[in-house]
mmCIF file of C-alpha atoms in Angstrom:
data_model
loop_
_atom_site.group_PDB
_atom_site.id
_atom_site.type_symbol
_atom_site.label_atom_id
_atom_site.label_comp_id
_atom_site.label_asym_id
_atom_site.label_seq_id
_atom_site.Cartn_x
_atom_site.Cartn_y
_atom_site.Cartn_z
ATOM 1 C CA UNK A 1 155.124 12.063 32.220
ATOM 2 C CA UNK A 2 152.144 13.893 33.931
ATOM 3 C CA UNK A 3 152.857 15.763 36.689
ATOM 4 C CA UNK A 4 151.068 14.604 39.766
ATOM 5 C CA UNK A 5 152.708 16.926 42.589
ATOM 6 C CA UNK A 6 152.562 20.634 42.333
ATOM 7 C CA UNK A 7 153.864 22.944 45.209
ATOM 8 C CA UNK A 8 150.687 22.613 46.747
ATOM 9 C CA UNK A 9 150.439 19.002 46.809
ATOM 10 C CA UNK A 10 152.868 18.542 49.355
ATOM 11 C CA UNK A 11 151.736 19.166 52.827
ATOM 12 C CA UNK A 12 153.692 19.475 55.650
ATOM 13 C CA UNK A 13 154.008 16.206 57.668
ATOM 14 C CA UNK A 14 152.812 14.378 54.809
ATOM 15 C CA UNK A 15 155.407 11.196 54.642
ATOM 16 C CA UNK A 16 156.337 9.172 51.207
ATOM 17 C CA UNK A 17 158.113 5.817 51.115
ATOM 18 C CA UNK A 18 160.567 6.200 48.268
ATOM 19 C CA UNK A 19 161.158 2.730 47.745
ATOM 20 C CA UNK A 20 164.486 0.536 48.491
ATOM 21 C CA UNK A 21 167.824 0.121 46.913
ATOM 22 C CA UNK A 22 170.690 -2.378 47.209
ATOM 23 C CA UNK A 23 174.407 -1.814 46.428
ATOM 24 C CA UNK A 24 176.702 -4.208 45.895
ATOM 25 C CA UNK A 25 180.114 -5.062 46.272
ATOM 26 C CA UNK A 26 181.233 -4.504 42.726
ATOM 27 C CA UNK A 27 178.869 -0.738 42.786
ATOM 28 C CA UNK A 28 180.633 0.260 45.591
ATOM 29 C CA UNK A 29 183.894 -0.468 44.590
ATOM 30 C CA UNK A 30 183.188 1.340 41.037
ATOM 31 C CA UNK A 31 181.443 4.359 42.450
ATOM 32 C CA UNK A 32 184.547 4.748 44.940
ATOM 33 C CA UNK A 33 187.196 3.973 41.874
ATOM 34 C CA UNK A 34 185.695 7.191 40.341
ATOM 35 C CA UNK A 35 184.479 9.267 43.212
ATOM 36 C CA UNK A 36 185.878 8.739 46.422
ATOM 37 C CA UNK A 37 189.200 5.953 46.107
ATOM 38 C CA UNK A 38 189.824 5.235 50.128
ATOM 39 C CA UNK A 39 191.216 1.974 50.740
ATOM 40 C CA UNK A 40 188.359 0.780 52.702
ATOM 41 C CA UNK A 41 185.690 1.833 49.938
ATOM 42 C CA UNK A 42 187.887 -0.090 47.035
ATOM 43 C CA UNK A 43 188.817 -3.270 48.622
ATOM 44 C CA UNK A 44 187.694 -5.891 51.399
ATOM 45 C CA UNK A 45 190.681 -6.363 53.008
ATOM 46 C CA UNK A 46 191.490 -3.173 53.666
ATOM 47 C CA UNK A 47 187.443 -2.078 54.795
ATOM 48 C CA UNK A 48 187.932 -5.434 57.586
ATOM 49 C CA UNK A 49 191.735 -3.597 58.706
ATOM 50 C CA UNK A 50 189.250 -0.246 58.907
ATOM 51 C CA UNK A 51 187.566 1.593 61.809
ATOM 52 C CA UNK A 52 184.468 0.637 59.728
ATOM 53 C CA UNK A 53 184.953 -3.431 59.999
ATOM 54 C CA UNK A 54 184.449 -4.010 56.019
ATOM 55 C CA UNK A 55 184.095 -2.607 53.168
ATOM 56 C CA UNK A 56 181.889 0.186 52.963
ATOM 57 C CA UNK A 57 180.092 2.487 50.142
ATOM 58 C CA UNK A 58 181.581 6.154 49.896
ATOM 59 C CA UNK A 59 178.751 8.907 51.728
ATOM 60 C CA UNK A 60 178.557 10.261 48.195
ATOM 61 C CA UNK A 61 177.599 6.570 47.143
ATOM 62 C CA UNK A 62 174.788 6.945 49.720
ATOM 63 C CA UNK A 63 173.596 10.008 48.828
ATOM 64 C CA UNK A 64 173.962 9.767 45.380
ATOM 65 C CA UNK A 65 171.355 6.488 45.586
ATOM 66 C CA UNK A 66 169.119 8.418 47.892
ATOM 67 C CA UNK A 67 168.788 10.925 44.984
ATOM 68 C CA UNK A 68 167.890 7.871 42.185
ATOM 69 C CA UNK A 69 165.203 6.939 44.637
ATOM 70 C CA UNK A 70 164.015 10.352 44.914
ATOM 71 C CA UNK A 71 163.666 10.922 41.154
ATOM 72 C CA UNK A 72 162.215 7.781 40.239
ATOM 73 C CA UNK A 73 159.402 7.544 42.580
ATOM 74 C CA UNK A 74 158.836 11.235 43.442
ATOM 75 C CA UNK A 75 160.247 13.836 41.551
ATOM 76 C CA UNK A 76 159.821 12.484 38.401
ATOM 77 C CA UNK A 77 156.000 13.078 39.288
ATOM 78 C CA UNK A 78 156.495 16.566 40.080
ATOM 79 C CA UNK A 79 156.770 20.030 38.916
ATOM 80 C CA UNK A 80 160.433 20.294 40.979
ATOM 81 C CA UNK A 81 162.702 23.069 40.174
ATOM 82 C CA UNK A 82 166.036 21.972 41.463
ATOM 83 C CA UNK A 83 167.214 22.062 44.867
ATOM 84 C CA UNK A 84 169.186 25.237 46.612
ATOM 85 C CA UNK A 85 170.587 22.887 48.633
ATOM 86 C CA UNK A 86 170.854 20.992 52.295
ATOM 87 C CA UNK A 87 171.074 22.521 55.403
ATOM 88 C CA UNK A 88 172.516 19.203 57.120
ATOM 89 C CA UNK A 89 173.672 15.818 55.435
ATOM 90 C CA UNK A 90 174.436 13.062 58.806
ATOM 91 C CA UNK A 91 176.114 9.860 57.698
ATOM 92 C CA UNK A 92 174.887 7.955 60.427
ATOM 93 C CA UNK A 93 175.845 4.409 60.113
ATOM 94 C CA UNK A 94 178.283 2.791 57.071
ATOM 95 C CA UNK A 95 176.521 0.976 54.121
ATOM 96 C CA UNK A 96 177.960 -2.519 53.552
ATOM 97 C CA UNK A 97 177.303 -4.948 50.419
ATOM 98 C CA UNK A 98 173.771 -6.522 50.178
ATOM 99 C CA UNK A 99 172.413 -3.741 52.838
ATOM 100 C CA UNK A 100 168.953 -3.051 51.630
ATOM 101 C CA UNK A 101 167.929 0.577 51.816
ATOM 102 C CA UNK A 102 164.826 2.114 52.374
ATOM 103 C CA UNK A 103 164.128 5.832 51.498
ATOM 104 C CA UNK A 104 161.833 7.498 53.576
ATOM 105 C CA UNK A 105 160.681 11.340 52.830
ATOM 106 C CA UNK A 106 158.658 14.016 54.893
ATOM 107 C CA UNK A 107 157.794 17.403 54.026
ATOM 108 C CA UNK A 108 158.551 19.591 57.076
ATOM 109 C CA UNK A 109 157.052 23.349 55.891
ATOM 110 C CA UNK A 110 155.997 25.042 53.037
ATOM 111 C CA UNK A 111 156.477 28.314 51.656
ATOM 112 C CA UNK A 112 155.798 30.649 48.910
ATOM 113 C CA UNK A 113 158.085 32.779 47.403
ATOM 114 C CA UNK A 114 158.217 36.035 47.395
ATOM 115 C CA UNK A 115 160.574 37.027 43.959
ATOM 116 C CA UNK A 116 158.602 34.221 42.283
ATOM 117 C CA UNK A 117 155.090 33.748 42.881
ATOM 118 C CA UNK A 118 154.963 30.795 40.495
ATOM 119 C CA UNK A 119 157.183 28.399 42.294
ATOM 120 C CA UNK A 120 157.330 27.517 45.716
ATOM 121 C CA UNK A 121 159.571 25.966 48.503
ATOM 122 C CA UNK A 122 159.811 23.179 50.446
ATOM 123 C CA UNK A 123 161.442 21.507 53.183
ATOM 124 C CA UNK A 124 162.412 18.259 53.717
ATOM 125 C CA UNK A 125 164.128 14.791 55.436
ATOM 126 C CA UNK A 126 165.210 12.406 54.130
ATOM 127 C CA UNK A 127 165.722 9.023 56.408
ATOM 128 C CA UNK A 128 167.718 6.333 55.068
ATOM 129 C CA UNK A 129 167.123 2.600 56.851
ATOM 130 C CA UNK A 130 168.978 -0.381 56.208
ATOM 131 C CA UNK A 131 167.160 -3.771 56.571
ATOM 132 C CA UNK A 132 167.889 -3.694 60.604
ATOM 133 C CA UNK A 133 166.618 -0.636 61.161
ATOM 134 C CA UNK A 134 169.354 1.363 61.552
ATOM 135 C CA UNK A 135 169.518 4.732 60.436
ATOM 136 C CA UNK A 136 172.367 5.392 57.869
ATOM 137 C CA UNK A 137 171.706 8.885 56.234
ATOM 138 C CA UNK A 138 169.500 11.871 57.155
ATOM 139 C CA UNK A 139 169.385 14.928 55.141
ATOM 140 C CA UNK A 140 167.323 17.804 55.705
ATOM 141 C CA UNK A 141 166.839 20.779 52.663
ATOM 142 C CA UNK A 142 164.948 22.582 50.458
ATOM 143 C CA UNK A 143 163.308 21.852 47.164
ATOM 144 C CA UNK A 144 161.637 24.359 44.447
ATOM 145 C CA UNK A 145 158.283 22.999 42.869
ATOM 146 C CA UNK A 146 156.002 24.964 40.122
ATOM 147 C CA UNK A 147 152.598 25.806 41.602
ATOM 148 C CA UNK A 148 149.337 25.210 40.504
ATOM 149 C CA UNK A 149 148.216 28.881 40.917
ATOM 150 C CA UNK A 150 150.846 31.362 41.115
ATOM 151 C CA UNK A 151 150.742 33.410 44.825
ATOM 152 C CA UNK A 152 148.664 36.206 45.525
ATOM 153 C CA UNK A 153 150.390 39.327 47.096
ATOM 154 C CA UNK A 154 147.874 38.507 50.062
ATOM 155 C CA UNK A 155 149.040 34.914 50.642
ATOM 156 C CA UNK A 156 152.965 36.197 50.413
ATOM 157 C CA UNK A 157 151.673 39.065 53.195
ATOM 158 C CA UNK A 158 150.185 36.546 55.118
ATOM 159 C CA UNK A 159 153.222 34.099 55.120
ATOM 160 C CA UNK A 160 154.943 36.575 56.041
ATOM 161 C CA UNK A 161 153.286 38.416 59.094
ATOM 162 C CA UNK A 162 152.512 35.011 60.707
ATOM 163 C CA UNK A 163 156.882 33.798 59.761
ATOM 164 C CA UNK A 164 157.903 37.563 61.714
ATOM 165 C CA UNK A 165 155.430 36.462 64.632
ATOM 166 C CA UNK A 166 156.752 33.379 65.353
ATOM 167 C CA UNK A 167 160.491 34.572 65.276
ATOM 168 C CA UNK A 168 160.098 37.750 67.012
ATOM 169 C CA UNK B 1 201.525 6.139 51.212
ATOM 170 C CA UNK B 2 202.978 8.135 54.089
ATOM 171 C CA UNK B 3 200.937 10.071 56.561
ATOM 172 C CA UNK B 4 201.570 13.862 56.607
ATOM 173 C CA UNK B 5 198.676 15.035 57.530
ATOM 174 C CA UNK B 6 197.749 14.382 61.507
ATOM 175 C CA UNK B 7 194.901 16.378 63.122
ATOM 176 C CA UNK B 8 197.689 18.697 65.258
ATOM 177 C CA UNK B 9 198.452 19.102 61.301
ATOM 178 C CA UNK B 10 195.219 21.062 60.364
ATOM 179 C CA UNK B 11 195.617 24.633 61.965
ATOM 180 C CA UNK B 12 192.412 26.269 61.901
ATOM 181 C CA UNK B 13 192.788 28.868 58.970
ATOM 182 C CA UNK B 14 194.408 27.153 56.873
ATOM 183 C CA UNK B 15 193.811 27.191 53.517
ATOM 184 C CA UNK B 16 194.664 24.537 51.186
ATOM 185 C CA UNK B 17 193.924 24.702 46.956
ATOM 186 C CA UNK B 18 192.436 20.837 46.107
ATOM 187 C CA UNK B 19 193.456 21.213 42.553
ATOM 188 C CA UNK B 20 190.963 21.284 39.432
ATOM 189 C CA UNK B 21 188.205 18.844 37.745
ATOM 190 C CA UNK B 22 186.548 19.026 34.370
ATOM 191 C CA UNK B 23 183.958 17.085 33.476
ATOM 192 C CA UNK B 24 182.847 16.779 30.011
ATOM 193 C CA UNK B 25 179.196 16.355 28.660
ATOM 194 C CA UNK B 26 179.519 12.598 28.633
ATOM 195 C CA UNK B 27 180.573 12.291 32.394
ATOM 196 C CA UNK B 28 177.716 14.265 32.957
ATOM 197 C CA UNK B 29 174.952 12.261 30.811
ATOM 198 C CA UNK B 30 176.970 9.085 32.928
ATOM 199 C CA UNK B 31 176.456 9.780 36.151
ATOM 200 C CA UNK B 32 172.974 11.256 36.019
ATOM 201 C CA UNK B 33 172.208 7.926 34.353
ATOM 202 C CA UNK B 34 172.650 6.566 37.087
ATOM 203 C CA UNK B 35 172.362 8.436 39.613
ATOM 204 C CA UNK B 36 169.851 11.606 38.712
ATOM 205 C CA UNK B 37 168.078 10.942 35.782
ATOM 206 C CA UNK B 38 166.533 14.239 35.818
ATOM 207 C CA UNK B 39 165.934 15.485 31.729
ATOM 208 C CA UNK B 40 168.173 18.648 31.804
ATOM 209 C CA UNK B 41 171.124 16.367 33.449
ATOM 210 C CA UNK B 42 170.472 14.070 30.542
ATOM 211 C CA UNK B 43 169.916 15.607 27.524
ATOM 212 C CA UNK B 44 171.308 19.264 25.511
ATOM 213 C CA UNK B 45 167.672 20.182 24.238
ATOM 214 C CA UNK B 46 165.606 19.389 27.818
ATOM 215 C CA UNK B 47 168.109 21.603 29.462
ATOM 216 C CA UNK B 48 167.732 24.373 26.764
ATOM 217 C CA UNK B 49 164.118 24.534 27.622
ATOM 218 C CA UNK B 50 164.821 23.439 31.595
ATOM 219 C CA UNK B 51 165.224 26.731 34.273
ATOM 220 C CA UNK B 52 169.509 26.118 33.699
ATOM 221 C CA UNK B 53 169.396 27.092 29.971
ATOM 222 C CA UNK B 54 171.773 23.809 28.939
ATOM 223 C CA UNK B 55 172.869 20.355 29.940
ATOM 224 C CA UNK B 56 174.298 20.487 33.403
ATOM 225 C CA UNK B 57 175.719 18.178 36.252
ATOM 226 C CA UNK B 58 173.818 16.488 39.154
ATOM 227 C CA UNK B 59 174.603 18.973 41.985
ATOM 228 C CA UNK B 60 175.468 15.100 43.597
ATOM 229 C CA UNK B 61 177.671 15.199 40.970
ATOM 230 C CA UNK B 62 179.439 18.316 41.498
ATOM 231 C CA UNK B 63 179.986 17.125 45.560
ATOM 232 C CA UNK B 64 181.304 13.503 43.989
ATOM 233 C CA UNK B 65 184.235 15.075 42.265
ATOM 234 C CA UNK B 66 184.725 17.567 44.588
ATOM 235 C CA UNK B 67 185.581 14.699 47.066
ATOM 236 C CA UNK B 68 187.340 13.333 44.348
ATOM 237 C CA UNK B 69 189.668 15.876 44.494
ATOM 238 C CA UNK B 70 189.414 16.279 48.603
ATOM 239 C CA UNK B 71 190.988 12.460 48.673
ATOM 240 C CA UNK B 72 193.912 12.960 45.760
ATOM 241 C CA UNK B 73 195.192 16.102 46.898
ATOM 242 C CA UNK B 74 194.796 15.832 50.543
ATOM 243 C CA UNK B 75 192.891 12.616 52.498
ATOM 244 C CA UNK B 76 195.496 10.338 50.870
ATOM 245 C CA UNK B 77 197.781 11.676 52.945
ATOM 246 C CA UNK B 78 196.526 12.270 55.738
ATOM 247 C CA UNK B 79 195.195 10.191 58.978
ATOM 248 C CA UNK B 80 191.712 10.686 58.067
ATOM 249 C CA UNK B 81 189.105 8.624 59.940
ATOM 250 C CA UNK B 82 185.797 9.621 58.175
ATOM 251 C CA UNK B 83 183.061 12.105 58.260
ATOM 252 C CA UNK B 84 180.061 11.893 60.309
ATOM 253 C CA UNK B 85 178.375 14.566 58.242
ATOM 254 C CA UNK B 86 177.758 18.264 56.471
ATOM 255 C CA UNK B 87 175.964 21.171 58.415
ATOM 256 C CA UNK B 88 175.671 22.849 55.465
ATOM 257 C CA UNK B 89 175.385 22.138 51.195
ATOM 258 C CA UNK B 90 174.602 24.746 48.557
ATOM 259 C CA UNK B 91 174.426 24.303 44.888
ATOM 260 C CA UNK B 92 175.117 27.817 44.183
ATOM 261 C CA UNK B 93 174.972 27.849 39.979
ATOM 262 C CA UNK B 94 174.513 25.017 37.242
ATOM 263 C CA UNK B 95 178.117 23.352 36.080
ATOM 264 C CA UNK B 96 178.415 23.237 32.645
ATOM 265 C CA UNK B 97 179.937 20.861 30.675
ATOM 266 C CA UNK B 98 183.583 21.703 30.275
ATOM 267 C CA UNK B 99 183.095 24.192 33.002
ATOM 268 C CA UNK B 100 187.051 24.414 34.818
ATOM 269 C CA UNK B 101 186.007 23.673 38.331
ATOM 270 C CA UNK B 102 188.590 25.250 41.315
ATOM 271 C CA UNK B 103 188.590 23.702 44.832
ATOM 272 C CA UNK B 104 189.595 25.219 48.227
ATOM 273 C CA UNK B 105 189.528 24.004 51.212
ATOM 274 C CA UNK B 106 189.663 25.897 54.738
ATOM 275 C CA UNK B 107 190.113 24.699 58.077
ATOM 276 C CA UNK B 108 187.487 26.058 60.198
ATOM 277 C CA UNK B 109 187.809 24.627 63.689
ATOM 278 C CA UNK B 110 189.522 21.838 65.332
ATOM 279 C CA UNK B 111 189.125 19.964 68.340
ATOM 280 C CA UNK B 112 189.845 17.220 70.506
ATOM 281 C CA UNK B 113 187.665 14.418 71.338
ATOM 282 C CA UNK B 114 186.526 13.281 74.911
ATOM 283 C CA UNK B 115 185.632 9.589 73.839
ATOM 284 C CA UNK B 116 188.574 8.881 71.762
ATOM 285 C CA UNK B 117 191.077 11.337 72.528
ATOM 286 C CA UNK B 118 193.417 9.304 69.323
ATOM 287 C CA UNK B 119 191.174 11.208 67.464
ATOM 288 C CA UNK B 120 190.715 14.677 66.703
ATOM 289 C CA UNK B 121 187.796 16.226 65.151
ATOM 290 C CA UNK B 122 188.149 19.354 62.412
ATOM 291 C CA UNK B 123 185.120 21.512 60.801
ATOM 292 C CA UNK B 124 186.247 22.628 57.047
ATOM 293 C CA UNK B 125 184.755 24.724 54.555
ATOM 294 C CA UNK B 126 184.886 23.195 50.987
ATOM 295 C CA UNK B 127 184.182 26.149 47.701
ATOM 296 C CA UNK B 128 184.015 25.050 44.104
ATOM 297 C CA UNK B 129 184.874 27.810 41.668
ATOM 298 C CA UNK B 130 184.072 27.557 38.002
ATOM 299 C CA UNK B 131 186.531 29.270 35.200
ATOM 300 C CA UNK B 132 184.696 32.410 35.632
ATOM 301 C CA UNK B 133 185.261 32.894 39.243
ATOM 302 C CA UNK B 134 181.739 32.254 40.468
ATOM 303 C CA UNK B 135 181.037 29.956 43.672
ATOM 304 C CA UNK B 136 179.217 26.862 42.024
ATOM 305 C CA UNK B 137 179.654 24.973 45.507
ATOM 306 C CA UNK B 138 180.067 25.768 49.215
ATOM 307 C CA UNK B 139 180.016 22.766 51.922
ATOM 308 C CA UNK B 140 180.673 22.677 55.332
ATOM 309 C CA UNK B 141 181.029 20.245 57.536
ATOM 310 C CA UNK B 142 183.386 17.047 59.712
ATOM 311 C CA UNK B 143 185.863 15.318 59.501
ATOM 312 C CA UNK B 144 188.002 12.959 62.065
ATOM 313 C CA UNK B 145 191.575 12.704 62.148
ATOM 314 C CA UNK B 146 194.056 10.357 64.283
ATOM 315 C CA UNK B 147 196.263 12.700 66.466
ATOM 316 C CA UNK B 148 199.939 12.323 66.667
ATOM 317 C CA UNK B 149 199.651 12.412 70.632
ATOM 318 C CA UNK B 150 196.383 11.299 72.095
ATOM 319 C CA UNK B 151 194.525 14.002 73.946
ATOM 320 C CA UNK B 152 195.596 14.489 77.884
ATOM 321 C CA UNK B 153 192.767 14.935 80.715
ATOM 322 C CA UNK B 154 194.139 18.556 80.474
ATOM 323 C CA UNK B 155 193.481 19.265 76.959
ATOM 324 C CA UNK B 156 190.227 17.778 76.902
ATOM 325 C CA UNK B 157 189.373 20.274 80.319
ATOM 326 C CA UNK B 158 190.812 22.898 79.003
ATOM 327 C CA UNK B 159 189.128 22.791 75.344
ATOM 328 C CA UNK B 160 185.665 22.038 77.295
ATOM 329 C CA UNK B 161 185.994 25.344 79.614
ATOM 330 C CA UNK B 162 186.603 27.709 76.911
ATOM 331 C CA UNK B 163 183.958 26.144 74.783
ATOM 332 C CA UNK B 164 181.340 26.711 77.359
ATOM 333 C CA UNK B 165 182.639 30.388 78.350
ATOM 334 C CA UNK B 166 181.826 30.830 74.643
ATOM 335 C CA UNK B 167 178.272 29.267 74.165
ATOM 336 C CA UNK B 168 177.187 31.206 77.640
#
């Protein structure tokens, strides 16, 4: 597939809806049979005896279908580079059968970088909604993307004069 | 099964080893089917030519069976009322397939709860090591746990004083 984003397609603020997703009974319970086997992810009973009321899908579960979204209406498009990781993962509210969940993405700041001019970073949210509007994940972290035009030693010096200003 | 784990249970240092997980290229291919269908997650010869140099895991993968092993070797038995989140996830290296992977697991802090003093709250440190000793995985973050005693007025006064002679 073409790629359509490069690192410099992806402007801070700039917001993407990454489509919707809806688990069901029987994916939850398999995800948590191989992933995460809690009583109250594997069985209905047990989720209604539960703090959470019902069954519910593991956070994993969550995440992991936050991630499908991602890939198949984002970075499938894109020149990503893998992901250093997440600097905070909330599991806000639990996912139950049926829920239908919308994937909402903003870039929060760009960056080049400085060991490879090529590539550069990005940060991001995630926001994860069910169909009453309740928040059930956030995630906020960093993704690598290939850049159009590699970075110029004066753009890097420039990022980072104005990055020491606003810290110091 | 019995409960042996209670929050007074989880003494802040503690270490405890989670055990170990393989997975094989198949698992791999499997869950990034569903779940990340990224090429070098999918396929040998796209992750030859990908950044990773071979086939590798989903880094939601790698956190999947870590919790995998987080509920067979110690939630199971213990009095664990959820998570309400990570401060912190890093996919430190790719995981191979057939890559051994270690997990440890260290109590970081541990405290009691004003709202539901049943419950005590604990922040852990999770590490994934592959066979070669290098840190594929490092998570931190939440977890609740019922308390043998509830919290007194005292404990709750006494955990909030020192707590903000620290932050000030």
């Amino acid at each position: 597939m073409a790629v359509r984003y490069y690192w410099e397609d992806l402007a801070p603020g700039s917001v993407r809806e990454l489509g919707t997703v809806s688990p069901s009974g029987e994916d939850i319970k398999e995800f948590a049979e191989q992933f995460d086997p809690q009583p109250f992810h594997l069985d209905e009973h047990a989720g209604k005896r539960s703090m959470f009321g019902g069954l519910c899908a593991s956070g994993w579960h969550t995440c992991a279908l936050a991630m499908r979204l991602t890939v198949d209406n984002f970075l499938r498009e894109s020149a990503s580079m893998g992901s250093p990781g997440l600097e905070s993962l909330r599991w806000l509210k639990p996912v139950y059968p049926g829920d239908v969940l919308k994937l909402q993405h903003t870039i929060l700041e760009s960056r080049p970088m400085r060991r490879r001019p090529d590539v550069g970073m990005v940060r991001s949210r995630w926001e994860m909604f069910n169909q009453h509007g309740d928040k059930v994940l956030e995630m906020e972290g960093y993704g690598m993307f290939g850049r159009r035009q590699p970075a110029t030693p004066e753009e890097i010096a420039k990022y980072e004069a104005e990055r020491g200003k606003s810290s110091s």
